Coordinates of C-alpha atoms in Angstrom, one line a residue:
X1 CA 69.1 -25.0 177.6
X2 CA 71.6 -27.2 175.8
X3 CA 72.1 -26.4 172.2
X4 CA 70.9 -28.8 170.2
X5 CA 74.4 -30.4 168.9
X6 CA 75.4 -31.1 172.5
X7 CA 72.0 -32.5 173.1
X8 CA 73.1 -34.6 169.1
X9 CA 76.1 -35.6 170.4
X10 CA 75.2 -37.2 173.6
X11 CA 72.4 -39.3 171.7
X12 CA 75.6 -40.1 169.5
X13 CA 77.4 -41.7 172.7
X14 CA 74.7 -43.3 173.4
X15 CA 73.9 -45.1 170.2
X16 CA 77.4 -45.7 170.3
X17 CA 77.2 -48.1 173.5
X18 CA 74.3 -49.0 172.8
X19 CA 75.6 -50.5 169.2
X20 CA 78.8 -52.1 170.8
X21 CA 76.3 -53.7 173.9
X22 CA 74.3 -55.5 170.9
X23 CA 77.8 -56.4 168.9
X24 CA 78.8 -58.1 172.6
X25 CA 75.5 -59.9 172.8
X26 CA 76.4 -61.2 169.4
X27 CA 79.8 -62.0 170.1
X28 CA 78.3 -63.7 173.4
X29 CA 76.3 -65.8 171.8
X30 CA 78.4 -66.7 169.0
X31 CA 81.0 -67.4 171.5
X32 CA 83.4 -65.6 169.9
X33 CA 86.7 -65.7 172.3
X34 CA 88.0 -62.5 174.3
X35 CA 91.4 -62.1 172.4
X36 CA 88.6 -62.0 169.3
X37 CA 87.1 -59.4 170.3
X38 CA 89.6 -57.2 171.0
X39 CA 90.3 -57.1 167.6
X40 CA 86.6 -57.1 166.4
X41 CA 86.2 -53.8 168.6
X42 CA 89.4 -52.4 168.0
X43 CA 88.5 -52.8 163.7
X44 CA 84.8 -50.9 164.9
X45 CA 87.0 -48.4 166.4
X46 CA 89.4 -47.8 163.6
X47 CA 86.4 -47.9 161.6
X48 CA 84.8 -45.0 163.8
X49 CA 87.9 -43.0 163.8
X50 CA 88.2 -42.8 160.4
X51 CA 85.2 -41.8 159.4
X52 CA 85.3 -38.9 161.9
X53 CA 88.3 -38.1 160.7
X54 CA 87.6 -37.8 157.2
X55 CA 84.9 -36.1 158.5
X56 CA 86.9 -33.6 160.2
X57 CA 89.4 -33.4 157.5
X58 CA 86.7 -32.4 155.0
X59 CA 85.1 -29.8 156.8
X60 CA 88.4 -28.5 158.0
X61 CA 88.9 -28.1 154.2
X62 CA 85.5 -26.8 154.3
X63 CA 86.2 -24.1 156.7
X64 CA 89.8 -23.3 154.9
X65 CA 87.6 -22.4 151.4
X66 CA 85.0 -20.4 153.4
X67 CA 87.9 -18.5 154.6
X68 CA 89.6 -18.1 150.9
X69 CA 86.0 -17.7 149.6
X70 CA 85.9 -14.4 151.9
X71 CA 89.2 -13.2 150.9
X72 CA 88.4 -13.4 147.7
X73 CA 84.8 -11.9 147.8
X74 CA 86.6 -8.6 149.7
X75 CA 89.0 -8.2 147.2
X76 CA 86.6 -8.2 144.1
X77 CA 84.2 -5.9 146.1
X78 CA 87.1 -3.0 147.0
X79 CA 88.2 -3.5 143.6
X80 CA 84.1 -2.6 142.1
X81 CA 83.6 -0.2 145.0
X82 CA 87.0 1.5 143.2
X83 CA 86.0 0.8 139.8
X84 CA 82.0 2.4 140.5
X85 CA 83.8 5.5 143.3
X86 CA 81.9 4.4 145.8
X87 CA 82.4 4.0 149.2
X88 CA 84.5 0.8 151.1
X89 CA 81.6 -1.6 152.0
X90 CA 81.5 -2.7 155.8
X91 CA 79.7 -6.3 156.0
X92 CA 77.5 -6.6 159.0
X93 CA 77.7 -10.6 159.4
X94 CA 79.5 -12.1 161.9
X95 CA 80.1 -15.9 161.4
X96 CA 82.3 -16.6 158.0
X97 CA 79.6 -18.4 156.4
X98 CA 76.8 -15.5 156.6
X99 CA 79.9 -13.1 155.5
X100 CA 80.5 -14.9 152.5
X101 CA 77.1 -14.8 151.4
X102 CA 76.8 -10.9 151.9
X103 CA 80.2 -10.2 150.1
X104 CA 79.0 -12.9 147.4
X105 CA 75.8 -11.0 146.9
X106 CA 77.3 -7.4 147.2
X107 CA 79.7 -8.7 144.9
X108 CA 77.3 -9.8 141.9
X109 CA 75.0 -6.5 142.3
X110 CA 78.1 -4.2 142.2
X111 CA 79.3 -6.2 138.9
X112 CA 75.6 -6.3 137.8
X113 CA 75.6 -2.0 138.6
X114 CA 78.9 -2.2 136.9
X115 CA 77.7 -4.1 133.5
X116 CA 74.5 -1.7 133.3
X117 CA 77.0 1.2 133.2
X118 CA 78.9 0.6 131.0
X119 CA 76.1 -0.8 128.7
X120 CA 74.9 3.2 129.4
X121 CA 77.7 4.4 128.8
X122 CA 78.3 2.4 125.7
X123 CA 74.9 3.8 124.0
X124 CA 75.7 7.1 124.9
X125 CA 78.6 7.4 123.8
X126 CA 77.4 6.3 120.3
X127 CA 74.4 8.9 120.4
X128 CA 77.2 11.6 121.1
X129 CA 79.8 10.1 118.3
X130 CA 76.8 10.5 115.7
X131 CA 75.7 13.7 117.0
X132 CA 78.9 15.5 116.8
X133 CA 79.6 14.2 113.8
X134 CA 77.1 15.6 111.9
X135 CA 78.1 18.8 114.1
X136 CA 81.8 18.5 113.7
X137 CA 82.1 18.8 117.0
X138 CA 84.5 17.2 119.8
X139 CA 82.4 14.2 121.6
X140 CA 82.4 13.6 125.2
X141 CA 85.6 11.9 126.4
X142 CA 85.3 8.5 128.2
X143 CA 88.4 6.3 128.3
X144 CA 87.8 2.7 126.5
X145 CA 87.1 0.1 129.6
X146 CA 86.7 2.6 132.3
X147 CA 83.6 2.4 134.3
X148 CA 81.9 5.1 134.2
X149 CA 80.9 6.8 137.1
X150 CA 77.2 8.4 138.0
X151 CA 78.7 11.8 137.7
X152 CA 80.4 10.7 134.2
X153 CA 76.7 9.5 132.9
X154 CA 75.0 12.4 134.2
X155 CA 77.1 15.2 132.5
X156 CA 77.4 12.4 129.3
X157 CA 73.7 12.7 128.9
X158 CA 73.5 16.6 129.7
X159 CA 76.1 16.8 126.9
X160 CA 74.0 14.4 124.7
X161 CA 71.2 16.9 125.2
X162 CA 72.9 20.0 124.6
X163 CA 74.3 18.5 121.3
X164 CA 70.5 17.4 120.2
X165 CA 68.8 20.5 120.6
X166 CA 71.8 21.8 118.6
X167 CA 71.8 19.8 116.0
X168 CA 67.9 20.6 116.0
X169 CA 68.9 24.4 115.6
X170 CA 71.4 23.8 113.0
X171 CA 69.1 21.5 111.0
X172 CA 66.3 24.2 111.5
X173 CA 68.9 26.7 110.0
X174 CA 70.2 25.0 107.0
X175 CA 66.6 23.5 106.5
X176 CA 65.2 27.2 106.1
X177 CA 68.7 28.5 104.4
X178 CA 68.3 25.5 101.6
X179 CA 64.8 26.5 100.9
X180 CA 65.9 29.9 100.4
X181 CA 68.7 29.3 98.5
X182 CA 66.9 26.9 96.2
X183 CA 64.4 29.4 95.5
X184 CA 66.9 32.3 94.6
X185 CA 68.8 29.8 92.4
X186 CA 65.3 28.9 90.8
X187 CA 64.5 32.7 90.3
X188 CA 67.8 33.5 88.9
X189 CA 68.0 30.3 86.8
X190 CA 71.1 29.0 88.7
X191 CA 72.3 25.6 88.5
X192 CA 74.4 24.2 91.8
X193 CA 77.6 23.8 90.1
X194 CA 80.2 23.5 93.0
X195 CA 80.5 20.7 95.3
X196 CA 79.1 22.6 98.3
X197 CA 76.0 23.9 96.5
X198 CA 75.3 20.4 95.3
X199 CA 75.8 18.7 99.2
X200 CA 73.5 21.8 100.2
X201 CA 70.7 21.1 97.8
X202 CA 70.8 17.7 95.8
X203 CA 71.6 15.5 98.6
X204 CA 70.0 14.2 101.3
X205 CA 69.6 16.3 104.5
X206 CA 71.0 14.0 107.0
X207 CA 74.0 13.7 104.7
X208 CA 75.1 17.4 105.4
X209 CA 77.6 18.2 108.1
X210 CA 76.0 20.9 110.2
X211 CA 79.3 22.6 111.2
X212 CA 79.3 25.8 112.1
X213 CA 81.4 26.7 109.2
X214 CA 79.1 25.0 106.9
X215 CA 76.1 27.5 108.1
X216 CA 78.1 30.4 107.8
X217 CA 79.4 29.3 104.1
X218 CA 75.3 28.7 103.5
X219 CA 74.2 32.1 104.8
X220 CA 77.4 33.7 102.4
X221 CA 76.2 32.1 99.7
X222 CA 72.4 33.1 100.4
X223 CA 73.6 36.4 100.7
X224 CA 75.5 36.4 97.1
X225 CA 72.5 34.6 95.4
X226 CA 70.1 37.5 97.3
X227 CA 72.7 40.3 95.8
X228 CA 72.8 38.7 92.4
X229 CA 68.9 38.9 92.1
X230 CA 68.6 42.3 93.4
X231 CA 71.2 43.2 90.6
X232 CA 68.4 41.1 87.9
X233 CA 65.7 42.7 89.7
X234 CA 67.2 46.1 88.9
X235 CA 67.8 45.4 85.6
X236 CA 64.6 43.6 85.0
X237 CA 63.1 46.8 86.6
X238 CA 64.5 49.0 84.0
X239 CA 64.0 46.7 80.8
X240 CA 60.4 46.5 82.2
X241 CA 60.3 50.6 82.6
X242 CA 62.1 50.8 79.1
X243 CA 59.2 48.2 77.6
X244 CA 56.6 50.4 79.6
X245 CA 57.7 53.8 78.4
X246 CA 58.1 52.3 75.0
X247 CA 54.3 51.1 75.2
X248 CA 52.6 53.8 76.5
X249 CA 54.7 56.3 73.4
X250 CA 52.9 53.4 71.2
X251 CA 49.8 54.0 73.3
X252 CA 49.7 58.0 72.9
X253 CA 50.8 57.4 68.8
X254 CA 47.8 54.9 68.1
X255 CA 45.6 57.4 70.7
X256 CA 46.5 60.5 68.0
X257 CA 45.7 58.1 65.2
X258 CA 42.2 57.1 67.0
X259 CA 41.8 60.7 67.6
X260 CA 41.1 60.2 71.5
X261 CA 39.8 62.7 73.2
X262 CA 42.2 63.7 76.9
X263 CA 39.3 62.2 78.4
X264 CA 39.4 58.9 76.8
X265 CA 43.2 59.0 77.2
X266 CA 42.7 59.0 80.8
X267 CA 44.3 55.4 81.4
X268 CA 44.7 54.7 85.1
X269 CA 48.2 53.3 85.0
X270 CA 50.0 55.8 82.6
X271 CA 51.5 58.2 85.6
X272 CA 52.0 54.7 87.9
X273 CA 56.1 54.4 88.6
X274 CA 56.0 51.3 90.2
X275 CA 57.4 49.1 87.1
X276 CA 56.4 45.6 87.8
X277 CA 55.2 42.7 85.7
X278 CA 51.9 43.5 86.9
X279 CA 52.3 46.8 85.6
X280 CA 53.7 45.7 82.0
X281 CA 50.3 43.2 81.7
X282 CA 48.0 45.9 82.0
X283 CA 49.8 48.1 80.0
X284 CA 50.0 45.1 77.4
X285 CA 46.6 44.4 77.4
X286 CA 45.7 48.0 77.0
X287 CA 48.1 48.3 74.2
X288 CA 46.5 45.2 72.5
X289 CA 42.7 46.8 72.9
X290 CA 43.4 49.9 71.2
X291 CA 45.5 48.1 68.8
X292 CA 42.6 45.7 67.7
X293 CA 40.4 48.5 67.6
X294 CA 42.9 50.4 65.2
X295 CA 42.8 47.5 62.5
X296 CA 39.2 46.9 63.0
X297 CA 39.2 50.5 62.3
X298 CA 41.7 51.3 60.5
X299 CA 40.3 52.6 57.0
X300 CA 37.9 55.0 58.5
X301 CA 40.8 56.4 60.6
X302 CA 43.1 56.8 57.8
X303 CA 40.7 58.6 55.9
X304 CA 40.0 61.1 58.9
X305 CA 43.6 61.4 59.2
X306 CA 43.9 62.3 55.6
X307 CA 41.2 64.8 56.0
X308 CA 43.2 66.4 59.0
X309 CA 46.3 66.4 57.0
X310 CA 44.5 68.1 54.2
X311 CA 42.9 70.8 56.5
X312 CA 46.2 71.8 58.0
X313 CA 47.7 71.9 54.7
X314 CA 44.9 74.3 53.5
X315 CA 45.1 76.2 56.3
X316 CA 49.0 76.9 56.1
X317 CA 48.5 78.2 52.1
X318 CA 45.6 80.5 53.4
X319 CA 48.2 81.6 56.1
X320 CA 50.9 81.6 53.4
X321 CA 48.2 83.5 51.2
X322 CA 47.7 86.0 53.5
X323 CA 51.2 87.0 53.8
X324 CA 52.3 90.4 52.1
X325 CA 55.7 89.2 51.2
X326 CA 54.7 86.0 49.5
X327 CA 55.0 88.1 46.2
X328 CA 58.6 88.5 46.5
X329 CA 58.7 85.1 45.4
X330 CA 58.8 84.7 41.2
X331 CA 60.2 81.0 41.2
X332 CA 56.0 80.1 40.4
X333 CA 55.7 78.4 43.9
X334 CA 52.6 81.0 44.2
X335 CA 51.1 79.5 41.3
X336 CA 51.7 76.2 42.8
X337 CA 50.4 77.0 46.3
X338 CA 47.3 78.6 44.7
X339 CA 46.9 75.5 42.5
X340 CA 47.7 73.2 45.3
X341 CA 44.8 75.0 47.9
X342 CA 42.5 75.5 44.7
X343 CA 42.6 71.3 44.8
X344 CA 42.2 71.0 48.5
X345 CA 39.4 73.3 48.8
X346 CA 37.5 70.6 45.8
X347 CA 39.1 67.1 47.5
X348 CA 38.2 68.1 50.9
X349 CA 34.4 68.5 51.0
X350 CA 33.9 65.5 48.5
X351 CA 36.3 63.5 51.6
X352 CA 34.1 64.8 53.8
X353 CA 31.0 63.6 52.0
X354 CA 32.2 60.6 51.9
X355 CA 33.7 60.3 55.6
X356 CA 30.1 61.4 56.2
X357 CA 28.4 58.2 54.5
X358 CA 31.3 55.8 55.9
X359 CA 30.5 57.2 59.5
X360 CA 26.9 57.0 59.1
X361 CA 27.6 53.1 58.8
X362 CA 29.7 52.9 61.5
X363 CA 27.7 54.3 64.2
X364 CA 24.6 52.2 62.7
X365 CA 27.0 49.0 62.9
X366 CA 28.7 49.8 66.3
X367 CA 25.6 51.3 68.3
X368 CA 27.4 54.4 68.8
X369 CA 28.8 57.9 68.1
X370 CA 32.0 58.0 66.2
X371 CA 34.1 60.5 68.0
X372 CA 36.9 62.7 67.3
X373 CA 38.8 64.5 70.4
X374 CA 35.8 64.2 72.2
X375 CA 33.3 65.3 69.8
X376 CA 31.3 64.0 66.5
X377 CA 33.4 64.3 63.1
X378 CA 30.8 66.9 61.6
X379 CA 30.4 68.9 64.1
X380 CA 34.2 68.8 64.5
X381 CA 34.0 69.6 60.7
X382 CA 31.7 72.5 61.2
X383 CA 33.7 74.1 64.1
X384 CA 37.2 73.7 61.9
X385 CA 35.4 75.8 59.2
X386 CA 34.1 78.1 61.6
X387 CA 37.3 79.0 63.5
X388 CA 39.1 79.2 60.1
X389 CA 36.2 82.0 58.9
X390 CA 36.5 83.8 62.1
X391 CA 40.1 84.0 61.7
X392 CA 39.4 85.2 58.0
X393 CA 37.0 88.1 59.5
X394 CA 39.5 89.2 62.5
X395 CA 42.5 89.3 60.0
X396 CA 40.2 91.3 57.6
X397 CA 39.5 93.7 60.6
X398 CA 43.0 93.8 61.5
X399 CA 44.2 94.9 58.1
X400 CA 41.3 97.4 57.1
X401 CA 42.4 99.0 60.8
X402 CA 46.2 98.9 59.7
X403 CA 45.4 100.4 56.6
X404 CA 43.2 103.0 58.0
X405 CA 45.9 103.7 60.5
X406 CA 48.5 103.9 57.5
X407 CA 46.0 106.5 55.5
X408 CA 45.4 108.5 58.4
X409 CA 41.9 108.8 58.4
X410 CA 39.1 106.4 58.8
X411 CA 37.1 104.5 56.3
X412 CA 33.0 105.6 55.0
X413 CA 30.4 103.6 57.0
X414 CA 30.2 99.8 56.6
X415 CA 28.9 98.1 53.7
X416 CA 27.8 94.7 53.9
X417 CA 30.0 92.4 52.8
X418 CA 30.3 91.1 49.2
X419 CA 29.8 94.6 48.0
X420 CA 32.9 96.4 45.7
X421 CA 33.1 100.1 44.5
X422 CA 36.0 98.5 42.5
X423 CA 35.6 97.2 38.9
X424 CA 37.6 94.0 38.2
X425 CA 39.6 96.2 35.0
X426 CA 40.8 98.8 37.3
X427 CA 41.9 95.8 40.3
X428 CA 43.7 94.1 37.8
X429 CA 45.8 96.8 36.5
X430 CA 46.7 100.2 38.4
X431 CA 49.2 102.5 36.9
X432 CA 51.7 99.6 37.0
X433 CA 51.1 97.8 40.4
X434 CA 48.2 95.1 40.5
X435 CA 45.8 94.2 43.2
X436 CA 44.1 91.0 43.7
X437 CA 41.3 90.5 46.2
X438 CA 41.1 87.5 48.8
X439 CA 38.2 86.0 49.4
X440 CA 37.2 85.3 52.8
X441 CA 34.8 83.5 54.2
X442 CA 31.1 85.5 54.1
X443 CA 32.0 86.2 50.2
X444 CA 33.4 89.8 50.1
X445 CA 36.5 90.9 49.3
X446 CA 39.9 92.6 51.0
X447 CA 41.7 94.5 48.2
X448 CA 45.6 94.0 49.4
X449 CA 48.0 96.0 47.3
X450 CA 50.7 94.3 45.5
X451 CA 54.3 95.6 45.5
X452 CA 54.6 98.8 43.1
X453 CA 56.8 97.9 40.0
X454 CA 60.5 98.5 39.8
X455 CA 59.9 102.1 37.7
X456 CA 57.1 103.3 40.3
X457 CA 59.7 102.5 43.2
X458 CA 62.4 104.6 41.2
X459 CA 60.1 107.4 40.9
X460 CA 59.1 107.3 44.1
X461 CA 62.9 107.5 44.6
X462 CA 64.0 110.3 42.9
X463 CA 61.2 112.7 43.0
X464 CA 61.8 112.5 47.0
X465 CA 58.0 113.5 47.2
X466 CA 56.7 114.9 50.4
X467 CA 54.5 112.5 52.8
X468 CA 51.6 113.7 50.8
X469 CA 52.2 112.9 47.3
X470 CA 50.8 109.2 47.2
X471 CA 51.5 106.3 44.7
X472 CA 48.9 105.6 42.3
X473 CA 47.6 102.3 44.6
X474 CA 47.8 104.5 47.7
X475 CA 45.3 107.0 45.9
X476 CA 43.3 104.0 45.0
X477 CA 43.1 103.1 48.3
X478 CA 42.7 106.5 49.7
X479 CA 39.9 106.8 47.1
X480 CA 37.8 103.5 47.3
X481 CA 35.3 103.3 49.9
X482 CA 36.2 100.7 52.5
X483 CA 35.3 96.9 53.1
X484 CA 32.7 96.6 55.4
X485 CA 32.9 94.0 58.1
X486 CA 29.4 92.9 59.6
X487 CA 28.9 92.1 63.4
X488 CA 28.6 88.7 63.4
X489 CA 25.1 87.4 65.2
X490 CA 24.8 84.0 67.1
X491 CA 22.5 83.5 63.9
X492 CA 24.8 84.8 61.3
X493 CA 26.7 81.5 59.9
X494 CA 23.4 79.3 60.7
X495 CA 23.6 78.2 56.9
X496 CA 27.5 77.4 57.2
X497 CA 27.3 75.3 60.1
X498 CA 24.2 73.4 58.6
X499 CA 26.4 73.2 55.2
X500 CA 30.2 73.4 55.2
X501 CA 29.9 71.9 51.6
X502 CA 28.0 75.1 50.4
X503 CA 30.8 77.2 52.0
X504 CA 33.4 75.2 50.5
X505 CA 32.0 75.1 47.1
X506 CA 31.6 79.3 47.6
X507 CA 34.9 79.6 49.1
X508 CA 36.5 77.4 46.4
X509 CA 35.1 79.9 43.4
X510 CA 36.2 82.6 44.6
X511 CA 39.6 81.3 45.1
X512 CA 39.7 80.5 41.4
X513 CA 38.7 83.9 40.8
X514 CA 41.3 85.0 42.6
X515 CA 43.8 82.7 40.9
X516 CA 42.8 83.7 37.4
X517 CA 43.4 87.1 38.8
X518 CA 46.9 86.3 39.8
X519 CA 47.4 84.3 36.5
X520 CA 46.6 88.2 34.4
X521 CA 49.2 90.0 37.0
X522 CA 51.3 87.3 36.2
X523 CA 51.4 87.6 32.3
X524 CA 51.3 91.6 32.4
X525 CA 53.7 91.9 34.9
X526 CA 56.6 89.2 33.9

C-alpha cells in the first residue's frame, strides 16, 4: 500500500491540472491571447514555487532546530546523569523528532530528581547544623551546590539519626544531672554563682550546649556539691549527736529530780546511735514532756528532794557519830554535828507530815499514786527508816562482838533492849575518861568508851602494866553486864513501819540525851 503522503501528493498534481484546466477555460473564454498566457501561467508558477519553497525553506529550518534541539537535550542529560552519578542514558527512539521528546522529558525529570535533592539535602543539612550545634559536634560535610547523591542522603540522614538519639541521651543526662544538682545546691543552701552553674540551672534547657565536655564539667560539679554535703551531713550528724547526748544528760538530771524509777527511765530511743533529725524530735518531745511535768510539779518535787538531801545528811552525822575517832576533834564541830542531826531528826518528820498531806492531794487530783524510784513516798519513808535501824542493830552487834573479842570472854545472857546496869552518874564520869551511850533505834543503849585522859594514858605508860591490869573504863566494861540485842521477828518493828513519826520523835530524845551527855564531858573534861 502507498503511504498516505504519496497517495497526498498525487491528489496534489491533480488539483494542480485540474486548477490550471479551469484558469484555461477562463482564459478561453475571456479570449485572453496565447503570448498572455504564458505569462499568466508562468506568474501561477512563480507563485507555486515560492510558496513551496518557503515551504521547504522553513521546515529545512525546522529540521536544522530538531537537530540542535537534540544536541542540546544530550548534553544537559550527560551533564544531570554526572551531576545525580548515574548511569549515561541510551534513548530508544529512532526518528529525531520522537528523540527529542524523550531526551526533553528525561531531561526535566532528571532536573526535577535533581531540584528534590538538593531541597533534601538542603533540610538536612540544617537538622544536622542545629543538632551538632547544641552537641558541639562536627556536622556532616556537603559542598555548597553539589548535588547530592543517593548514597550522600542516605548516610546524611543515618548521621542525622545518630546525632538525635544523642542529643536525646545527652539531654536525658544533663536533664537528670540539673535536677540533682539543683537539689544538692538547695540542701546545702548554695547559690549558682559562676557562669556555668547559672547556664546549668537558671536558663533554659535548649539554651545549654550538650558537649561532651559540658556533661563531664556537670557530673564534676555534682560530685563536689555531693562531697560538700556529705562533709554537712557529717557535721550535722555530730551537732545532732552533741544536741542528743546533751538532751538525754538533761533527760537523766530532770529523771533524778522526778525520782523515776529504772523502769520508768526505760525510754526506747536512749541506747539508739543512729543520730538523725528524726531521732533529735523524739528526743525533743520527750525532753519537753518530762520538762512540763517538772514545772507542773515542781514544788512537791523540791520538797522531796529536800527531804532526800536531809536524810543523807542525817545519815552521814549518825555515820560520823558512830566513829571512834570523831573525839579527837576539840574545834566544837561535834557539838555542831550533834546540834546539826539533833535539828534534822525534828525538821524531817514534820517534812514528812507535810509531804504526806501535799501527796495526799496530789494523787486525789491526778488519779494516781505519786511515786518515788518505783515505789510510794511513805512506804519509801518507812523502808529508809528501817534500813537505817537495821544498820543501827548490826553495827551494835558488831561492836558488842569486837568488844567481847577485845575482853576475852563473852558477855551474860541477853537483856532486852532498853535495859542499863549503868547509872547515868557513873557513865558520865569514870575515873577520868567519860562514856556516852548512842541511842539506836529500838531505844537501848551501846556504852562506847571515850579516849582515857592524857594522865590515865601516862600512867598507863609508865607503870608498863601487864596485859591484865585494866584501865578504869576497861574494868567498867569488863564489869557491866552486856547490851542485849533481840532477834528481830517479821513482827518486831510492826509499830515503826505503821509510825516513822513515833520513831523519830523517840529517836530524836534520846539523841538530846545523848547531847546533854556530851555537853557534861565537855565542861568536865576541857
Amino acid at each position: 500500500m502507498a503511504r498516505k503522503s504519496e497517495v497526498l501528493a498525487s491528489s496534489i498534481g491533480h488539483l494542480l491540472a485540474m486548477k490550471m484546466a479551469k484558469l484555461q477555460n477562463i482564459w478561453d473564454d475571456v479570449g485572453i491571447q496565447e503570448d498572455k498566457r504564458l505569462q499568466r501561467m508562468a506568474s501561477a508558477k512563480t507563485c507555486i514555487e515560492e510558496l513551496l519553497d518557503q515551504m521547504i525553506h522553513e521546515e529545512e529550518l525546522m529540521k536544522k532546530q530538531l537537530e540542535e534541539a537534540i544536541k542540546n537535550w544530550k548534553g544537559k542529560l550527560q551533564t544531570l546523569c554526572c551531576e545525580l552519578l548515574l548511569d549515561p542514558y541510551k534513548a530508544d527512539s529512532s526518528t529525531p523528532l520522537q528523540l527529542e521528546k524523550e531526551l526533553r522529558n528525561k531531561v526535566e525529570a532528571l532536573l526535577e530528581e535533581k531540584h528534590d535533592r538538593m531541597a533534601e539535602c538542603e533540610m538536612l543539612l540544617k537538622e544536622d547544623q542545629a543538632l551538632c550545634t547544641d552537641l558541639c559536634k562536627t556536622p556532616y560535610y556537603i559542598p555548597t551546590g553539589k548535588v547530592p547523591s543517593l548514597q550522600e542522603l542516605e548516610e546524611l540522614k543515618s548521621h542525622l539519626l545518630s546525632a538525635a538519639e544523642e542529643k536525646e541521651r545527652r539531654l536525658a543526662t544533663f536533664l537528670g544531672l540539673r535536677k540533682d544538682i539543683t537539689k544538692l545546691m538547695a540542701d546545702i543552701d548554695h547559690v549558682p554563682d559562676t557562669t556555668f552553674e547559672k547556664d546549668a540551672v537558671l536558663e533554659e534547657e535548649n539554651l545549654f550546649f550538650l558537649s561532651d565536655e559540658n556533661i563531664k564539667s556537670l557530673e564534676v560539679l555534682r560530685h563536689q556539691l555531693q562531697q560538700e554535703l556529705e562533709q554537712l551531713q557529717q557535721m550535722q550528724t555530730k551537732n545532732i549527736k552533741q544536741i542528743i547526748t546533751r538532751i538525754r544528760q538533761e533527760l537523766n538530771t530532770y529523771w533524778d529530780k522526778c525520782f523515776y524509777s529504772q523502769k520508768q527511765r526505760e525510754f526506747a530511743f536512749l541506747l539508739d546511735e543512729n543520730f538523725t533529725e528524726e531521732l533529735l524530735k523524739v528526743h525533743d518531745e520527750e525532753l519537753v514532756k518530762i520538762t512540763l511535768y517538772y514545772q507542773k510539779h515542781q514544788e512537791l518535787l523540791v520538797n522531796v528532794e529536800k527531804w532526800e538531801c536531809w536524810w543523807k545528811v542525817l545519815l552521814e552525822l549518825e555515820k560520823k557519830a558512830s566513829d571512834p575517832n570523831r573525839y579527837a576533834n576539840r574545834g566544837g564541830t561535834l557539838l555542831k554535828e550533834e546540834k546539826e542531826r539533833c535539828q534534822l531528826q525534828k525538821k524531817i518528820p514534820k517534812l514528812e507530815e507535810e509531804l504526806k498531806l501535799y501527796i495526799e492531794r496530789w494523787e486525789t487530783e491526778q488519779g494516781c499514786p505519786f511515786l518515788v524510784y518505783g515505789q510510794k513516798f511513805t512506804t519509801c519513808i518507812a523502808n529508809q527508816w528501817e534500813q537505817c535501824r537495821v544498820k543501827k542493830v548490826q553495827e551494835k552487834q558488831e561492836r558488842c562482838v569486837k568488844k567481847e573479842d577485845r575482853i576475852g570472854y563473852k558477855t551474860p545472857l541477853k537483856r532486852a533492849l532498853g535495859a542499863s546496869s549503868t547509872p547515868q552518874s557513873k557513865i558520865r564520869r569514870l575515873n577520868g575518861s567519860s562514856n556516852f551511850s548512842l541511842v539506836n533505834s529500838g531505844g537501848s543503849t551501846c556504852k562506847r568508851a571515850r579516849k582515857p585522859s592524857l594522865a590515865a594514858q601516862k600512867t598507863t605508860n609508865v607503870s608498863k602494866l601487864p596485859e591484865l591490869q585494866k584501865t578504869p573504863l576497861q574494868n567498867k566494861e569488863m564489869n557491866a553486864p552486856s547490851v542485849s540485842i533481840v532477834n528481830q521477828q517479821p513482827n518486831t518493828f510492826k509499830c515503826l513501819a505503821a509510825s516513822y513519826s513515833e520513831f523519830s520523835r523517840d529517836f530524836t530524845r534520846k539523841s538530846n540525851h545523848v547531847s546533854e551527855q556530851l555537853n557534861s564531858t565537855t565542861l568536865e573534861n576541857p
